[in-house]
């Protein structure tokens, strides 16, 4: 752990940071889910063009940000947080491309994005396993 990671704020400052991170994560998740589940409603509310696939993708990326924000509260390892976000976002992005094939893109897109999600998942598993021995010795 670096010196910066070891430093802690006051309990009040820590609560403020956690509260803001949770608030922002919730906002990202709500906007992302709305965009993904009801793209026409989201487009009307935000005065965006109603492009269903674009809105599905935008929703996935918003949710991915929310997942990473929450992940940062759970894991203190940057690579774990980023890999969790990459797995989540790429898996749903692949699903979007599979569902929205009739809206454009290539038939290979879901497969290629799915492979990226699987690679990120493999790296995540390796990363989590590599951290466990250090966690045991630190306790």
PDB file of N, CA and C in Angstrom, residues 21-22 25-26 29 65-75:
ATOM      1  N   UNK A  21     -20.093   9.639  -2.763  1.00  0.00           N
ATOM      2  CA  UNK A  21     -19.873   8.550  -3.717  1.00  0.00           C
ATOM      3  C   UNK A  21     -21.154   7.728  -3.886  1.00  0.00           C
ATOM      4  N   UNK A  22     -21.827   7.421  -2.790  1.00  0.00           N
ATOM      5  CA  UNK A  22     -23.072   6.647  -2.886  1.00  0.00           C
ATOM      6  C   UNK A  22     -24.155   7.438  -3.623  1.00  0.00           C
ATOM      7  N   UNK A  25     -23.206   7.506  -7.311  1.00  0.00           N
ATOM      8  CA  UNK A  25     -23.397   6.159  -7.866  1.00  0.00           C
ATOM      9  C   UNK A  25     -24.877   5.881  -8.094  1.00  0.00           C
ATOM     10  N   UNK A  26     -25.712   6.230  -7.136  1.00  0.00           N
ATOM     11  CA  UNK A  26     -27.154   6.029  -7.277  1.00  0.00           C
ATOM     12  C   UNK A  26     -27.693   6.812  -8.472  1.00  0.00           C
ATOM     13  N   UNK A  29     -26.605   5.040 -11.626  1.00  0.00           N
ATOM     14  CA  UNK A  29     -27.355   3.793 -11.816  1.00  0.00           C
ATOM     15  C   UNK A  29     -28.793   4.065 -12.245  1.00  0.00           C
ATOM     16  N   UNK A  65     -20.286   3.222 -14.627  1.00  0.00           N
ATOM     17  CA  UNK A  65     -19.699   4.221 -13.731  1.00  0.00           C
ATOM     18  C   UNK A  65     -20.250   4.038 -12.318  1.00  0.00           C
ATOM     19  N   UNK A  66     -21.556   3.825 -12.208  1.00  0.00           N
ATOM     20  CA  UNK A  66     -22.166   3.603 -10.895  1.00  0.00           C
ATOM     21  C   UNK A  66     -21.599   2.374 -10.204  1.00  0.00           C
ATOM     22  N   UNK A  67     -21.428   1.296 -10.959  1.00  0.00           N
ATOM     23  CA  UNK A  67     -20.863   0.059 -10.397  1.00  0.00           C
ATOM     24  C   UNK A  67     -19.437   0.295  -9.907  1.00  0.00           C
ATOM     25  N   UNK A  68     -18.644   1.034 -10.686  1.00  0.00           N
ATOM     26  CA  UNK A  68     -17.263   1.293 -10.266  1.00  0.00           C
ATOM     27  C   UNK A  68     -17.213   2.195  -9.035  1.00  0.00           C
ATOM     28  N   UNK A  69     -18.100   3.169  -8.956  1.00  0.00           N
ATOM     29  CA  UNK A  69     -18.139   4.023  -7.760  1.00  0.00           C
ATOM     30  C   UNK A  69     -18.453   3.195  -6.514  1.00  0.00           C
ATOM     31  N   UNK A  70     -19.467   2.324  -6.624  1.00  0.00           N
ATOM     32  CA  UNK A  70     -19.786   1.470  -5.483  1.00  0.00           C
ATOM     33  C   UNK A  70     -18.661   0.476  -5.200  1.00  0.00           C
ATOM     34  N   UNK A  71     -18.054  -0.038  -6.263  1.00  0.00           N
ATOM     35  CA  UNK A  71     -16.942  -0.966  -6.100  1.00  0.00           C
ATOM     36  C   UNK A  71     -15.769  -0.334  -5.360  1.00  0.00           C
ATOM     37  N   UNK A  72     -15.553   0.962  -5.591  1.00  0.00           N
ATOM     38  CA  UNK A  72     -14.459   1.656  -4.909  1.00  0.00           C
ATOM     39  C   UNK A  72     -14.694   1.732  -3.404  1.00  0.00           C
ATOM     40  N   UNK A  73     -15.949   1.680  -2.982  1.00  0.00           N
ATOM     41  CA  UNK A  73     -16.240   1.659  -1.547  1.00  0.00           C
ATOM     42  C   UNK A  73     -16.021   0.265  -0.959  1.00  0.00           C
ATOM     43  N   UNK A  74     -16.138  -0.743  -1.781  1.00  0.00           N
ATOM     44  CA  UNK A  74     -16.030  -2.130  -1.317  1.00  0.00           C
ATOM     45  C   UNK A  74     -14.583  -2.620  -1.367  1.00  0.00           C
ATOM     46  N   UNK A  75     -13.932  -2.386  -2.526  1.00  0.00           N
ATOM     47  CA  UNK A  75     -12.544  -2.833  -2.702  1.00  0.00           C
ATOM     48  C   UNK A  75     -11.638  -1.624  -2.658  1.00  0.00           C
TER      49      UNK A  75
END
